[in-house]
Amino acid sequence: MPRFFFVLILLLGLLFAPRAFAQGNAPTDDQVNQVAKKLFCPVCENVPLDVCPTQACAQWRATIREKLSAGWDEQQILDYFAAQYGERVLAQPSTRGLNVFVWLIPPIVIGVGLFVLWRVLNGMTKPSAEPEAATPPLSNDAYVARLEKELKDRR
Amino acid sequence: MIANLGYFALVLALLCTLYAAGLGVLSVSQRRPDWLESAHHAALLVWPLVTLSSLCLITLLVTDQYQISYVANATSRSMPLYLKVTAWWGGQAGSLLFWSWLMSTFAFVAMLRNWEHDRDLMPYVIAVTMITIAFFVGLVVFIENPFTRLWQLPTGDTVAAMMQPAGTLPFTPADGRGLNPLLRHLGMIIHPPMLYLGFVSFVIPYAFAMAALLTHRTDAAWLRATRRWTLVGWLFLSLGLLLGGRWAYDVLGWGGYWGWDPVENAAFMPWLTGTAFLHSVMIQEKRGMLKKWNIVLIILTYALVIFGTFLTRSGVLSSVHAFAQSAIGPAFFIFIGLTFIGSLALLFREWDHLRSDNQLDGLLSRESAFLLNNLLFMGIAISVFWGTVFPMISELVTNEKISVGPPFYNRVTGPQFAALVLLMGVAPLLAWRKASARQLGRLLLWPFLLTVVVVIALLAFGIYNWGALLGFGITALVTFTTLMEFGRGALARMRVNHEDPFTALTTLIARNRRRYGGYIIHLGVVLMAIGVIGSNFFQQETQGHLRPGEQLTLGRYVMTYDGLTEFTHTDGRDVARAVVSVYRDGVAVGQLFPRRDFYSETNQPMTIPGVRSSVEDDFYILLVSWEPIGDSGATFKIYLNPLVNWIWAGGLVFILGTLVAAWPDMLEEKRLAPATAYATQKAA
């Protein structure tokens, strides 16, 4: 029984292992594009590498293919390009250093916004002691009634 | 000669704007209505002058006057006439002139239309619109002048200047450099004018808001006076964004329609705050609340309009340091800063006057739903703004430029958009002032049950992606509640007026254009959301190298590579055009011709996809590369974009709804008459 589990774990491990390419087993275009998608063109502004038609990008894709053939995984290739050409080639900013703020600010803004909205709504609401009957809800039926009245007046 | 005339007209226009703005403001403090008349006349003169200047530029463009620097850079002899005309906004200096012209057109119309009705606001409306025009005309006159001539230095280099610099000779190139090939597309020809129209028409409500602050008016008069301007501005901005998306899909060749490019974001941000504004003004009109907030929103929208133009025109995007290379960047920066701080200062001065006429009666109400709507729109706008400016901040702080690409935006704004669409379905069911949870539950019961049926059906079709299921579920719920709103209104009419269903529905819409126009817009948004969910969650792609006769399979589609031809087009570009046969479920559905155009004059390649469109999906083929000698093979990238056409269909519904909402309505004009008559009385 323990041996069975051992084999199972080994098999699972194989299943989830980063897909490395043995020498001579050429990566497909789709595998190259999978990595290229996460990089930006070095010369054009904001064009993903996988679709850029320039010569420079074709060369970069060739580099990705070489690295994949050499058995590198995706993260290694991305790190390689970032180290060579700077962080701007990464489509998604890293979470290192100052870049943390890219990711932090929007949720903080939403959180603060929700809090402020909650406070404002509570602040704007009348104290509940006031009898409810004083403010009959302006329902849609009343709206339709008013509408019909206006239409009648117009005729 | 023509160039000098154009420049002279523009200088005169600049003087007129300054005169009108100054005298308009002084007419109030000095109590001189005759000065206001004079300011009004000067302001009216700006439009003919800028028009004259623009006509001069167009004349230069279409008559191949290549001694003019702008003409030489934006056109070439081989370009057809219509493209030469559109080169008016094809380059930097021309597009700023175009902006000024549109702005002066709108100011001219507003000046004529609202002169009688809103006399007391007019001095400041004139001042604000004229200062805005003065800024843009000033940029053209002093920094980006499209009328400069080319002169040759003894060294052989050329310079551009209005007057002949010492020691130079006039220089006329034999031909121009031509318009950027990416812009030679119908979508790109209509897209910038639409965006700019949207941009400039938001200046009018901003001007009225500032005028209301300066005249201590706390009522909704400025909103009523500018409601249609806002809707029209919003319509054009929406059209501009849609056309931009379509253009990207057809021309840029990356399989998508929206790339969260800073230039796209520049147009999207004012749309977001403008949409928030369109919603929140309803609370002020109906309940006299949110007065300060509405002013904040229109100030933000105006600032983002100028900021958007700044982003696209100053070169700041390529590098923060490029921004200082031309005087245009700092000029924009200062103008945005001054107007933004000035507007906020005005708002704070009036802060205590802008108290709400009413209080909120219940936490669960139409008002609170509108507030939540505003929060979400602002959340998305801030997220987009942050992603757009962060690379610049990073470059300034760490001296390293980074990229913020689509993954960031999709992740951060996706949930907010989903919440917004959900709210769009629920909010119309909430009563004003105070809604009860029970009533809401009763109204939501049937739409919710139908939504459950839809989700089960989707599961039965094999869609297990929870994100997509949630998205489709939300769109279904919104569709049912919105249709129910139409149904309830029509039924009420049928019951009361004994009308047949068709008459009831059409009269319902015709008599409540804003409300039901809004619901039609909501339905358009739902259709677009379905397209976005489909194409985002279920897009498939593959790439492969094919020899003639070989095939590539993706989903239900198979493409066979038939052959490739290379030729030089009459307009000078080198074209490589592949012929591909497409089969769907084994049945031939036609041939497609993906191609690669290469413009040697600008050294620019362009990938034009071959697309087979249907309601269900788009089969989208890109020619990636090919072996030029012989015909031994080519590489294709193919995409399957499910439901993408729903976006364009939704866009049409969206525009239709906006037209319904913005169309002049006599009944409404009559109802508003007392409010505007007050202004006239006061002025008289």
PDB file of N, CA, C and O in Angstrom, chain B residues 144-168:
ATOM      1  N   GLU B 144       2.944  74.699 -31.694  1.00  0.00           N
ATOM      2  CA  GLU B 144       2.777  73.713 -32.761  1.00  0.00           C
ATOM      3  C   GLU B 144       2.068  74.366 -33.933  1.00  0.00           C
ATOM      4  O   GLU B 144       0.870  74.181 -34.137  1.00  0.00           O
ATOM      5  N   ASN B 145       2.803  75.087 -34.714  1.00  0.00           N
ATOM      6  CA  ASN B 145       2.193  75.867 -35.778  1.00  0.00           C
ATOM      7  C   ASN B 145       2.174  75.074 -37.087  1.00  0.00           C
ATOM      8  O   ASN B 145       3.220  74.692 -37.598  1.00  0.00           O
ATOM      9  N   PRO B 146       0.987  74.792 -37.638  1.00  0.00           N
ATOM     10  CA  PRO B 146       0.951  74.001 -38.879  1.00  0.00           C
ATOM     11  C   PRO B 146       1.257  74.836 -40.124  1.00  0.00           C
ATOM     12  O   PRO B 146       1.307  74.298 -41.227  1.00  0.00           O
ATOM     13  N   PHE B 147       1.445  76.132 -39.966  1.00  0.00           N
ATOM     14  CA  PHE B 147       1.616  76.988 -41.137  1.00  0.00           C
ATOM     15  C   PHE B 147       3.090  77.341 -41.412  1.00  0.00           C
ATOM     16  O   PHE B 147       3.377  78.115 -42.309  1.00  0.00           O
ATOM     17  N   THR B 148       4.018  76.775 -40.641  1.00  0.00           N
ATOM     18  CA  THR B 148       5.415  77.145 -40.871  1.00  0.00           C
ATOM     19  C   THR B 148       5.908  76.608 -42.211  1.00  0.00           C
ATOM     20  O   THR B 148       5.493  75.553 -42.677  1.00  0.00           O
ATOM     21  N   ARG B 149       6.848  77.370 -42.799  1.00  0.00           N
ATOM     22  CA  ARG B 149       7.398  77.045 -44.102  1.00  0.00           C
ATOM     23  C   ARG B 149       8.761  76.379 -43.910  1.00  0.00           C
ATOM     24  O   ARG B 149       9.408  76.547 -42.881  1.00  0.00           O
ATOM     25  N   LEU B 150       9.166  75.626 -44.907  1.00  0.00           N
ATOM     26  CA  LEU B 150      10.490  74.989 -44.823  1.00  0.00           C
ATOM     27  C   LEU B 150      11.552  75.892 -45.445  1.00  0.00           C
ATOM     28  O   LEU B 150      11.329  76.485 -46.501  1.00  0.00           O
ATOM     29  N   TRP B 151      12.678  75.988 -44.771  1.00  0.00           N
ATOM     30  CA  TRP B 151      13.806  76.786 -45.284  1.00  0.00           C
ATOM     31  C   TRP B 151      15.051  75.923 -45.236  1.00  0.00           C
ATOM     32  O   TRP B 151      15.228  75.135 -44.307  1.00  0.00           O
ATOM     33  N   GLN B 152      15.916  76.128 -46.266  1.00  0.00           N
ATOM     34  CA  GLN B 152      17.128  75.314 -46.307  1.00  0.00           C
ATOM     35  C   GLN B 152      18.329  76.120 -45.826  1.00  0.00           C
ATOM     36  O   GLN B 152      18.572  77.228 -46.297  1.00  0.00           O
ATOM     37  N   LEU B 153      19.055  75.525 -44.897  1.00  0.00           N
ATOM     38  CA  LEU B 153      20.273  76.160 -44.400  1.00  0.00           C
ATOM     39  C   LEU B 153      21.410  75.901 -45.399  1.00  0.00           C
ATOM     40  O   LEU B 153      21.323  74.973 -46.203  1.00  0.00           O
ATOM     41  N   PRO B 154      22.452  76.699 -45.331  1.00  0.00           N
ATOM     42  CA  PRO B 154      23.594  76.457 -46.229  1.00  0.00           C
ATOM     43  C   PRO B 154      24.161  75.048 -46.054  1.00  0.00           C
ATOM     44  O   PRO B 154      24.728  74.478 -46.983  1.00  0.00           O
ATOM     45  N   THR B 155      23.987  74.463 -44.877  1.00  0.00           N
ATOM     46  CA  THR B 155      24.505  73.112 -44.647  1.00  0.00           C
ATOM     47  C   THR B 155      23.668  72.040 -45.340  1.00  0.00           C
ATOM     48  O   THR B 155      24.049  70.879 -45.380  1.00  0.00           O
ATOM     49  N   GLY B 156      22.524  72.436 -45.871  1.00  0.00           N
ATOM     50  CA  GLY B 156      21.659  71.451 -46.526  1.00  0.00           C
ATOM     51  C   GLY B 156      20.508  71.006 -45.640  1.00  0.00           C
ATOM     52  O   GLY B 156      19.532  70.445 -46.110  1.00  0.00           O
ATOM     53  N   ASP B 157      20.604  71.218 -44.326  1.00  0.00           N
ATOM     54  CA  ASP B 157      19.502  70.873 -43.418  1.00  0.00           C
ATOM     55  C   ASP B 157      18.346  71.836 -43.625  1.00  0.00           C
ATOM     56  O   ASP B 157      18.517  72.936 -44.147  1.00  0.00           O
ATOM     57  N   THR B 158      17.170  71.413 -43.200  1.00  0.00           N
ATOM     58  CA  THR B 158      16.027  72.300 -43.334  1.00  0.00           C
ATOM     59  C   THR B 158      15.501  72.676 -41.957  1.00  0.00           C
ATOM     60  O   THR B 158      15.619  71.915 -40.999  1.00  0.00           O
ATOM     61  N   VAL B 159      14.939  73.868 -41.874  1.00  0.00           N
ATOM     62  CA  VAL B 159      14.265  74.295 -40.649  1.00  0.00           C
ATOM     63  C   VAL B 159      12.874  74.766 -41.032  1.00  0.00           C
ATOM     64  O   VAL B 159      12.627  75.146 -42.179  1.00  0.00           O
ATOM     65  N   ALA B 160      11.963  74.750 -40.062  1.00  0.00           N
ATOM     66  CA  ALA B 160      10.609  75.228 -40.308  1.00  0.00           C
ATOM     67  C   ALA B 160      10.398  76.514 -39.526  1.00  0.00           C
ATOM     68  O   ALA B 160      10.700  76.569 -38.338  1.00  0.00           O
ATOM     69  N   ALA B 161       9.926  77.546 -40.199  1.00  0.00           N
ATOM     70  CA  ALA B 161       9.677  78.817 -39.515  1.00  0.00           C
ATOM     71  C   ALA B 161       8.691  79.634 -40.333  1.00  0.00           C
ATOM     72  O   ALA B 161       8.521  79.412 -41.532  1.00  0.00           O
ATOM     73  N   MET B 162       8.023  80.573 -39.693  1.00  0.00           N
ATOM     74  CA  MET B 162       7.091  81.439 -40.413  1.00  0.00           C
ATOM     75  C   MET B 162       7.867  82.440 -41.270  1.00  0.00           C
ATOM     76  O   MET B 162       7.560  82.674 -42.424  1.00  0.00           O
ATOM     77  N   MET B 163       8.881  83.076 -40.655  1.00  0.00           N
ATOM     78  CA  MET B 163       9.668  84.093 -41.353  1.00  0.00           C
ATOM     79  C   MET B 163      10.973  83.460 -41.843  1.00  0.00           C
ATOM     80  O   MET B 163      11.486  82.536 -41.215  1.00  0.00           O
ATOM     81  N   GLN B 164      11.520  84.012 -42.907  1.00  0.00           N
ATOM     82  CA  GLN B 164      12.760  83.471 -43.443  1.00  0.00           C
ATOM     83  C   GLN B 164      13.932  83.747 -42.496  1.00  0.00           C
ATOM     84  O   GLN B 164      14.286  84.899 -42.253  1.00  0.00           O
ATOM     85  N   PRO B 165      14.557  82.674 -41.939  1.00  0.00           N
ATOM     86  CA  PRO B 165      15.716  82.922 -41.086  1.00  0.00           C
ATOM     87  C   PRO B 165      16.887  83.398 -41.947  1.00  0.00           C
ATOM     88  O   PRO B 165      16.968  83.051 -43.131  1.00  0.00           O
ATOM     89  N   ALA B 166      17.775  84.176 -41.329  1.00  0.00           N
ATOM     90  CA  ALA B 166      18.891  84.752 -42.084  1.00  0.00           C
ATOM     91  C   ALA B 166      19.758  83.655 -42.691  1.00  0.00           C
ATOM     92  O   ALA B 166      20.010  82.625 -42.061  1.00  0.00           O
ATOM     93  N   GLY B 167      20.162  83.856 -43.911  1.00  0.00           N
ATOM     94  CA  GLY B 167      21.089  82.937 -44.560  1.00  0.00           C
ATOM     95  C   GLY B 167      20.461  81.650 -45.065  1.00  0.00           C
ATOM     96  O   GLY B 167      21.153  80.668 -45.297  1.00  0.00           O
ATOM     97  N   THR B 168      19.140  81.624 -45.184  1.00  0.00           N
ATOM     98  CA  THR B 168      18.488  80.405 -45.666  1.00  0.00           C
ATOM     99  C   THR B 168      17.771  80.692 -46.980  1.00  0.00           C
ATOM    100  O   THR B 168      17.531  81.848 -47.338  1.00  0.00           O
TER     101      THR B 168
END
